[in-house]
PDB file of C-alpha atoms in Angstrom:
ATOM      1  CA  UNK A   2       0.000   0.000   0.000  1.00 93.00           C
ATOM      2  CA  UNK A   3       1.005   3.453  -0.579  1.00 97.00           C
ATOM      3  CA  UNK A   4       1.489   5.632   2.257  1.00 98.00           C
ATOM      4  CA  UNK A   5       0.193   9.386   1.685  1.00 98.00           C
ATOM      5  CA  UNK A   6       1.831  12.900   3.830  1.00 98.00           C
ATOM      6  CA  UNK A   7      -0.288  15.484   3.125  1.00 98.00           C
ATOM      7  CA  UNK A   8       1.918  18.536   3.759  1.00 97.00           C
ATOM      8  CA  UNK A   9       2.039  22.158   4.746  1.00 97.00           C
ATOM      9  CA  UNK A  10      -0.733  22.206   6.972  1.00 98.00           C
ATOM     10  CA  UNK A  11      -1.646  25.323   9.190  1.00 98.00           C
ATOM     11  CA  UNK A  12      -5.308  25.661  10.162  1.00 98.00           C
ATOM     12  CA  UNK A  13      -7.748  23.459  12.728  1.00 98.00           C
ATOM     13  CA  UNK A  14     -10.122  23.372   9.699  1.00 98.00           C
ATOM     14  CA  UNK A  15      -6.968  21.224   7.988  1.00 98.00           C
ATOM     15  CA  UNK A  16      -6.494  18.929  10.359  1.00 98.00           C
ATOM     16  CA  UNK A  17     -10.018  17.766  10.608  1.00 98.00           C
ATOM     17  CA  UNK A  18     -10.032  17.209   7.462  1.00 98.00           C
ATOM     18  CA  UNK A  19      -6.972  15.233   7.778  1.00 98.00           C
ATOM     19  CA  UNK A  20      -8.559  13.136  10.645  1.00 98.00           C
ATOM     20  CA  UNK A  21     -11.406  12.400   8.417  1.00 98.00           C
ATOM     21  CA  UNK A  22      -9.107  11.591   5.182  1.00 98.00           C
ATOM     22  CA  UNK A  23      -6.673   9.206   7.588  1.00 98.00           C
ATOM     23  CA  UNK A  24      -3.368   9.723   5.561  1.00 98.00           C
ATOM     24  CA  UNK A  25      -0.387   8.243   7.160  1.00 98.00           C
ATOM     25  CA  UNK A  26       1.332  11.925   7.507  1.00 98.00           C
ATOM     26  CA  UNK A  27       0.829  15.086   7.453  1.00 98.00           C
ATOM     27  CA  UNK A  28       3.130  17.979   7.697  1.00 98.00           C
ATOM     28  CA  UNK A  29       4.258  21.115   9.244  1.00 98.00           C
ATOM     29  CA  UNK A  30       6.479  23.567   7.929  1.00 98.00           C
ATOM     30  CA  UNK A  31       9.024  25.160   9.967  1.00 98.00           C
ATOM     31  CA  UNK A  32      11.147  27.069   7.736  1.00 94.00           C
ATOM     32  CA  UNK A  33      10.486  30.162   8.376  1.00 91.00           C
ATOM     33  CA  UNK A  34      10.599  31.938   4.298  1.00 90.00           C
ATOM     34  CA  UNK A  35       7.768  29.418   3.574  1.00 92.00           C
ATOM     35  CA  UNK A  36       4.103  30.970   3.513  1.00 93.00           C
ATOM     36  CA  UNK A  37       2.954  27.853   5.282  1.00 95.00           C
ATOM     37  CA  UNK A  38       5.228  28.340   7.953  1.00 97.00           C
ATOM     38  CA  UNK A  39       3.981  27.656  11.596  1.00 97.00           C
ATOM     39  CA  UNK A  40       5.928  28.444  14.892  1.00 97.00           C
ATOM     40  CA  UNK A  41       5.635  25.828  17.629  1.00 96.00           C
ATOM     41  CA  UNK A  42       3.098  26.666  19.459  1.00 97.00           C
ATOM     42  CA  UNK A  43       1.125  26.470  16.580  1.00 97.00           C
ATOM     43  CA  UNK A  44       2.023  23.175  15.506  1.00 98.00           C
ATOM     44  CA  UNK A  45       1.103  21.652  18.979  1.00 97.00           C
ATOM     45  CA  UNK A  46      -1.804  23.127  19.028  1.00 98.00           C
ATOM     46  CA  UNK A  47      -2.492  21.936  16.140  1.00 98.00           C
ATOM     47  CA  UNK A  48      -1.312  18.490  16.806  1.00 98.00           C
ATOM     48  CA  UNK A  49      -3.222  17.918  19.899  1.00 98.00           C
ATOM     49  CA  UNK A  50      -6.325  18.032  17.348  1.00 98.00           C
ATOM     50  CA  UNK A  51      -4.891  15.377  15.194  1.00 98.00           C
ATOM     51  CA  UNK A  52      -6.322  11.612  15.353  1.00 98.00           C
ATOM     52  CA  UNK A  53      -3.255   9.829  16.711  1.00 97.00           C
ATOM     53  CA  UNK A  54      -2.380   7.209  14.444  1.00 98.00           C
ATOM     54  CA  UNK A  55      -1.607  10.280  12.023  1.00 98.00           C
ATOM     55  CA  UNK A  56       2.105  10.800  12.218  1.00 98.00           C
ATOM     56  CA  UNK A  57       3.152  14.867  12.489  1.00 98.00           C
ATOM     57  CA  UNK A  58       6.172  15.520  10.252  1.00 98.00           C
ATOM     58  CA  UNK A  59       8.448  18.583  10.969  1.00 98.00           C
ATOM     59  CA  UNK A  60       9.874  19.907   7.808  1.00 98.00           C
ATOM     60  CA  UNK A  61      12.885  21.967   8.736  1.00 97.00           C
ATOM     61  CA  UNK A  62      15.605  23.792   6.356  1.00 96.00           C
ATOM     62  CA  UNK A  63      19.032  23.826   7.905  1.00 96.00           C
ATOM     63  CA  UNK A  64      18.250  24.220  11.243  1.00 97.00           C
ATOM     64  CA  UNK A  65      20.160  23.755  14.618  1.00 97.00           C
ATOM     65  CA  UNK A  66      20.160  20.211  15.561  1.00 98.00           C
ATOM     66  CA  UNK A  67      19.240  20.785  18.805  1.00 98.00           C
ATOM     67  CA  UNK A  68      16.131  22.428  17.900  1.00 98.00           C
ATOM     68  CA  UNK A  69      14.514  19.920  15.514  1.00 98.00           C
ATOM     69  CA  UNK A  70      15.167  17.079  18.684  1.00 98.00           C
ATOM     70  CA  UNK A  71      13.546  19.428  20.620  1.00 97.00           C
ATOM     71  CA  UNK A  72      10.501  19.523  18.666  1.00 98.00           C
ATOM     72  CA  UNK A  73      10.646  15.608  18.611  1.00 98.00           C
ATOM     73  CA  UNK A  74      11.365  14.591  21.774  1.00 97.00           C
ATOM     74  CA  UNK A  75       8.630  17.456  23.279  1.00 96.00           C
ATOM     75  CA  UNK A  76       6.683  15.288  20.983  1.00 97.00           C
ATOM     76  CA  UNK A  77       5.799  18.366  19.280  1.00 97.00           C
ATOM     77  CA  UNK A  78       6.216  16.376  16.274  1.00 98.00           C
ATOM     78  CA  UNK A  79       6.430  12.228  15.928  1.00 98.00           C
ATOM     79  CA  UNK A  80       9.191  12.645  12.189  1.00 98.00           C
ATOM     80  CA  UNK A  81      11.584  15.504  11.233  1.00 98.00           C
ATOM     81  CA  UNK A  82      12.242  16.083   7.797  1.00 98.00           C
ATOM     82  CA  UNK A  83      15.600  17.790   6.741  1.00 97.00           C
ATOM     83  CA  UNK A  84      14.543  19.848   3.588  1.00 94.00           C
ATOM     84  CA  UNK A  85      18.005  21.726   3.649  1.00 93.00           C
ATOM     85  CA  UNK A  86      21.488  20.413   2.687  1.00 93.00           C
ATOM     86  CA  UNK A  87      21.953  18.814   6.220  1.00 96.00           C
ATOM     87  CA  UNK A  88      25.124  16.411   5.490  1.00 96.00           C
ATOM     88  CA  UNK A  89      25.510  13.064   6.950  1.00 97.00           C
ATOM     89  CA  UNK A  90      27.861  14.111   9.863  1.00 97.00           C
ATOM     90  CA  UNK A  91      24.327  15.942  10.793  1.00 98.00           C
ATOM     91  CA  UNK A  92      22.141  13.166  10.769  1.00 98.00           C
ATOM     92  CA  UNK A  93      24.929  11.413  13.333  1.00 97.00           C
ATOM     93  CA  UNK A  94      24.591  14.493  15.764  1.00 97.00           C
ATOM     94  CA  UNK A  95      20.819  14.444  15.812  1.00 97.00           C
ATOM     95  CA  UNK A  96      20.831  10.759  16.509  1.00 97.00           C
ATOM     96  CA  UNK A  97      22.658  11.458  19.548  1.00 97.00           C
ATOM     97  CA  UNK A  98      19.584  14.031  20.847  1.00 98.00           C
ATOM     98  CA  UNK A  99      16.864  11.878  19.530  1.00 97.00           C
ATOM     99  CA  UNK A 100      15.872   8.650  18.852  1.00 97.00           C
ATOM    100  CA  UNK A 101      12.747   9.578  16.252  1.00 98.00           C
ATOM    101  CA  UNK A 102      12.426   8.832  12.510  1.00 98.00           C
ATOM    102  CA  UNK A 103      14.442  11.168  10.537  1.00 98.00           C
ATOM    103  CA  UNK A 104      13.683  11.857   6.542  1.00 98.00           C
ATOM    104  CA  UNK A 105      16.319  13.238   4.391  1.00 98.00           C
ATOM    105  CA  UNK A 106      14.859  14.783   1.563  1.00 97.00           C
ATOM    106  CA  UNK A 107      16.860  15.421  -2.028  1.00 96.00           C
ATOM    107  CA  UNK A 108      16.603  17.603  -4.886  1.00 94.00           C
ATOM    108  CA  UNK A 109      16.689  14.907  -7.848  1.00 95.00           C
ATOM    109  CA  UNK A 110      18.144  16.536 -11.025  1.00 93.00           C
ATOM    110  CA  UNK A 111      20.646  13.567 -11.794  1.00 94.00           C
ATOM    111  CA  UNK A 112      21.914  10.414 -10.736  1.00 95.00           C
ATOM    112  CA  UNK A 113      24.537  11.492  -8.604  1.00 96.00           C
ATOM    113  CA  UNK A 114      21.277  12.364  -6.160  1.00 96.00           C
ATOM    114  CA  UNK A 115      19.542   9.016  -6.381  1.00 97.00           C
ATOM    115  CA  UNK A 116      23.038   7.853  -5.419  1.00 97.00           C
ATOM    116  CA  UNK A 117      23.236  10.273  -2.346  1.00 97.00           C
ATOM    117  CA  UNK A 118      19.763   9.154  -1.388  1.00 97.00           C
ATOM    118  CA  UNK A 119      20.154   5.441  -1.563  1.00 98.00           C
ATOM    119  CA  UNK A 120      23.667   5.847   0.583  1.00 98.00           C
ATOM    120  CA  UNK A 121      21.952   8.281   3.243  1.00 98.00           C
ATOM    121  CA  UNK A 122      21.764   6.660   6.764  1.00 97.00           C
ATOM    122  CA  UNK A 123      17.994   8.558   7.451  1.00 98.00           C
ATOM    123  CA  UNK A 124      15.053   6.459   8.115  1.00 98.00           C
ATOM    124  CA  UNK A 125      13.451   7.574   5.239  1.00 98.00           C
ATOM    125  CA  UNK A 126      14.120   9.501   2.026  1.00 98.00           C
ATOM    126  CA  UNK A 127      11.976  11.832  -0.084  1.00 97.00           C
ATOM    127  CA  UNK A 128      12.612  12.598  -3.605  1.00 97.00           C
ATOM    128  CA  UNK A 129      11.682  16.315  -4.960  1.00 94.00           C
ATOM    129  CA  UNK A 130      12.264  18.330  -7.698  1.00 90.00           C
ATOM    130  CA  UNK A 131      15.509  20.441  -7.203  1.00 83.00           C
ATOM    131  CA  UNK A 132      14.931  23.341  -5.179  1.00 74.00           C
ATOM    132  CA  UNK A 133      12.113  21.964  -3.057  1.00 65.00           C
ATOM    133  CA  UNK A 134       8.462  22.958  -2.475  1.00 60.00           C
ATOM    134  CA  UNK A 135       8.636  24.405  -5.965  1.00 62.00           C
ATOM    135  CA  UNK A 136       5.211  22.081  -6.831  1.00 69.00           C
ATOM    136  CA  UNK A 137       7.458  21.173  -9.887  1.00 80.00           C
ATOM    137  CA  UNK A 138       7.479  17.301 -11.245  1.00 90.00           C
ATOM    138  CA  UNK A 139      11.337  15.927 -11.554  1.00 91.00           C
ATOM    139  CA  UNK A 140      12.444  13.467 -14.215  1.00 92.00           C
ATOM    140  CA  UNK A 141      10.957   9.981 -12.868  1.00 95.00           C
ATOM    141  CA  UNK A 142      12.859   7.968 -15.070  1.00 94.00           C
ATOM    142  CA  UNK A 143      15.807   8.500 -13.203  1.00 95.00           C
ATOM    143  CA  UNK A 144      14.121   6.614 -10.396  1.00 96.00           C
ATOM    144  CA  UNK A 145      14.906   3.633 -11.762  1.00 94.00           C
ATOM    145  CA  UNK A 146      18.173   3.618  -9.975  1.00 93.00           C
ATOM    146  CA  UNK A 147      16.663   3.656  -6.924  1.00 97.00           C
ATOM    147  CA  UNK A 148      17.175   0.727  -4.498  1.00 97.00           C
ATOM    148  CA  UNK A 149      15.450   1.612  -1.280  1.00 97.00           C
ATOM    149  CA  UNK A 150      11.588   3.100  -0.256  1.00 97.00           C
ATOM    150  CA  UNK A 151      10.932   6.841  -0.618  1.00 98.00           C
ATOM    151  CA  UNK A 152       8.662   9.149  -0.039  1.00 98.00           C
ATOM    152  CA  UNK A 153       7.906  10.805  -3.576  1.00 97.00           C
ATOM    153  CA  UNK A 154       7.209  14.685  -3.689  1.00 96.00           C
ATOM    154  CA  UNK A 155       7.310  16.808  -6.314  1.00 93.00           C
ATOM    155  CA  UNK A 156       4.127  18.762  -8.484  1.00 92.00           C
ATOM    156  CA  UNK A 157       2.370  15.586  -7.006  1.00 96.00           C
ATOM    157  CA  UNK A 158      -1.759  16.500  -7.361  1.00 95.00           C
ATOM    158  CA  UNK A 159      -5.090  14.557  -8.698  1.00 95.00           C
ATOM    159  CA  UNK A 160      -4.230  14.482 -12.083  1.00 94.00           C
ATOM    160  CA  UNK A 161      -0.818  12.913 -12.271  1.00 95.00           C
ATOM    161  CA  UNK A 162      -0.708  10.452  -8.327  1.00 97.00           C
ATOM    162  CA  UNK A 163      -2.491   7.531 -10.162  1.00 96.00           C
ATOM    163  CA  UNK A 164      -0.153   7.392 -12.592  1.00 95.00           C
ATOM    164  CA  UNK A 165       2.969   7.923 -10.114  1.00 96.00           C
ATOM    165  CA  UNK A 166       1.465   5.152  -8.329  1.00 96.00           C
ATOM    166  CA  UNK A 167       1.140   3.306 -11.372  1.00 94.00           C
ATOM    167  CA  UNK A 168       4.539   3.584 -12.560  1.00 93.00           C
ATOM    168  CA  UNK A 169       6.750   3.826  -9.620  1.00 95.00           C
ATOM    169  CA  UNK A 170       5.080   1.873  -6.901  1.00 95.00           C
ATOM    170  CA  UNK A 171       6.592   4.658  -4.075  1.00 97.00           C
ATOM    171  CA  UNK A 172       6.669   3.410  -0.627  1.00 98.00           C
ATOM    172  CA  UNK A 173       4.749   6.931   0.130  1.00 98.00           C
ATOM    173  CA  UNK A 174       3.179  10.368  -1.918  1.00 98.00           C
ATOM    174  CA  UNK A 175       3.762  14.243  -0.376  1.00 97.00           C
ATOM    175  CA  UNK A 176       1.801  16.396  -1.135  1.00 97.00           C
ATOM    176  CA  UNK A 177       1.046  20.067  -0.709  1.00 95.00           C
ATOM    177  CA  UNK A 178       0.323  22.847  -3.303  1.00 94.00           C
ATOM    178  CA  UNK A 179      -1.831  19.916  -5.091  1.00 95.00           C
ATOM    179  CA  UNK A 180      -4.214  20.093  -2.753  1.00 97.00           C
ATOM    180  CA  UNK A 181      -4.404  23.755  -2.611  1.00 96.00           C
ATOM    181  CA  UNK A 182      -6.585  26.463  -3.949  1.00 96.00           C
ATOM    182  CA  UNK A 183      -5.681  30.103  -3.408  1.00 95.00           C
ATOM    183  CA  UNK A 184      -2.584  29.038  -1.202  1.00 91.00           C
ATOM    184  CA  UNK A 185      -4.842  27.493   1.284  1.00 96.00           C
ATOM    185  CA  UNK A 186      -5.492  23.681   1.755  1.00 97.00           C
ATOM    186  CA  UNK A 187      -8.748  22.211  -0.141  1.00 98.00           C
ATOM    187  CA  UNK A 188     -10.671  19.953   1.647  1.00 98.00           C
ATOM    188  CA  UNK A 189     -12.112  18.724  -1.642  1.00 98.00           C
ATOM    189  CA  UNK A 190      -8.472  18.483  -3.482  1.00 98.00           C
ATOM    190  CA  UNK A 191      -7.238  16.723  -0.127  1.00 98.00           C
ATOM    191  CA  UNK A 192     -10.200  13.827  -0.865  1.00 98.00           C
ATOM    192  CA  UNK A 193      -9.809  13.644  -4.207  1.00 98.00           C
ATOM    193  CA  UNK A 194      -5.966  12.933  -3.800  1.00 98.00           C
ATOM    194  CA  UNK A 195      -6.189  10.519  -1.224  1.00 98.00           C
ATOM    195  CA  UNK A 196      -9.187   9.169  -2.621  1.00 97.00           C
ATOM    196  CA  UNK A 197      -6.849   8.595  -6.154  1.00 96.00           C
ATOM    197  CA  UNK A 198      -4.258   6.531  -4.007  1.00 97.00           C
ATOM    198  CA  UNK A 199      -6.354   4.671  -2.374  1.00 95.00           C
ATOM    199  CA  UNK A 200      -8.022   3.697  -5.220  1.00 91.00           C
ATOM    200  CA  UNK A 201      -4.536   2.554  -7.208  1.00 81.00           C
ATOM    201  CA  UNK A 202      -4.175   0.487  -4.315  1.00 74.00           C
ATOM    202  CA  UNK A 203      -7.603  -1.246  -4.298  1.00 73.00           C
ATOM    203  CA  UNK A 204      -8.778   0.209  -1.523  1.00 60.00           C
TER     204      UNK A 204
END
């Protein structure tokens, strides 16, 4: 089965739509140059709303160590995500402040990032177009080379995740400005996308 994050949430109204959707993930943003940033008080505020078997990602860009196993181990968030350029000597240092799942996401423009991603030591990986958050689909073909799970992200919405499902089997979609309308989540897109997994997966 593939596993869904729906990502960049910020509002109560989100989250119950989440809880009534049931993805695996969702997502909040804590880079601070993203419009769907949210501080931390936010986010656990929000959390404490979300039906928990839902798993809260943290996305963060770059930021301390210390502060992303913060988040986690205040259980603030249950995943961080490390959107930035966070090297592997990184990933050792936040192991040592937290035990929680860590995803390593990559900006796939050649092979010499599928080869980064299937060598990284994180939990997880997520492959996105270069750049990040840019709602922008990647070449998939290069995802042949891949040789472990990942999360797929990328310009992901309802008219091109059956097909991604189809044709790459991903352990897990992310999505976010897919299931948007005027920069705000759409409860409709939300069901439609997860309703377009689901459905690839005969459920």
């Amino acid at each position: 089965m593939t596993e869904i994050k729906l990502c960049g949430l910020t509002r109560p109204c989100d989250i119950e739509a989440a809880n009534e959707l049931m993805p695996e993930y969702i997502g909040f943003v804590f880079a601070a140059k993203s419009r769907r940033y949210v501080d931390a008080d936010r986010a656990e505020e929000l959390k404490a709303g979300l039906h928990p078997s839902i798993r809260a990602v943290g996305v963060f860009v770059n930021e301390a160590p210390e502060t992303v196993a913060h988040y986690l181990n205040r259980g603030i968030i249950d995943m961080a995500q490390l959107h930035g350029d966070e090297p592997e000597t990184y990933i050792r240092q936040l192991r040592e402040l937290t035990g929680k799942p860590l995803i390593r996401a990559f900006g796939i423009q050649t092979e010499q990032e599928i080869e980064a991603a299937n060598l990284c030591s994180a939990d997880y990986v997520l492959l996105d177009a270069a750049g990040g958050g840019s709602g922008k689909v990647f070449d998939w073909r290069l995802l042949e080379r891949m040789k472990r799970p990942y999360f797929l992200a990328g310009g992901l919405g309802i008219d091109n995740v059956s097909r991604a499902v189809q044709m790459l089997h991903p352990f897990a979609v992310d999505v976010s400005s897919g299931i948007e309308t005027d920069g705000y989540k759409d409860k409709n897109k939300m069901a439609e996308f997860v309703s377009a997994v689901r459905k690839e997966d005969g459920l």
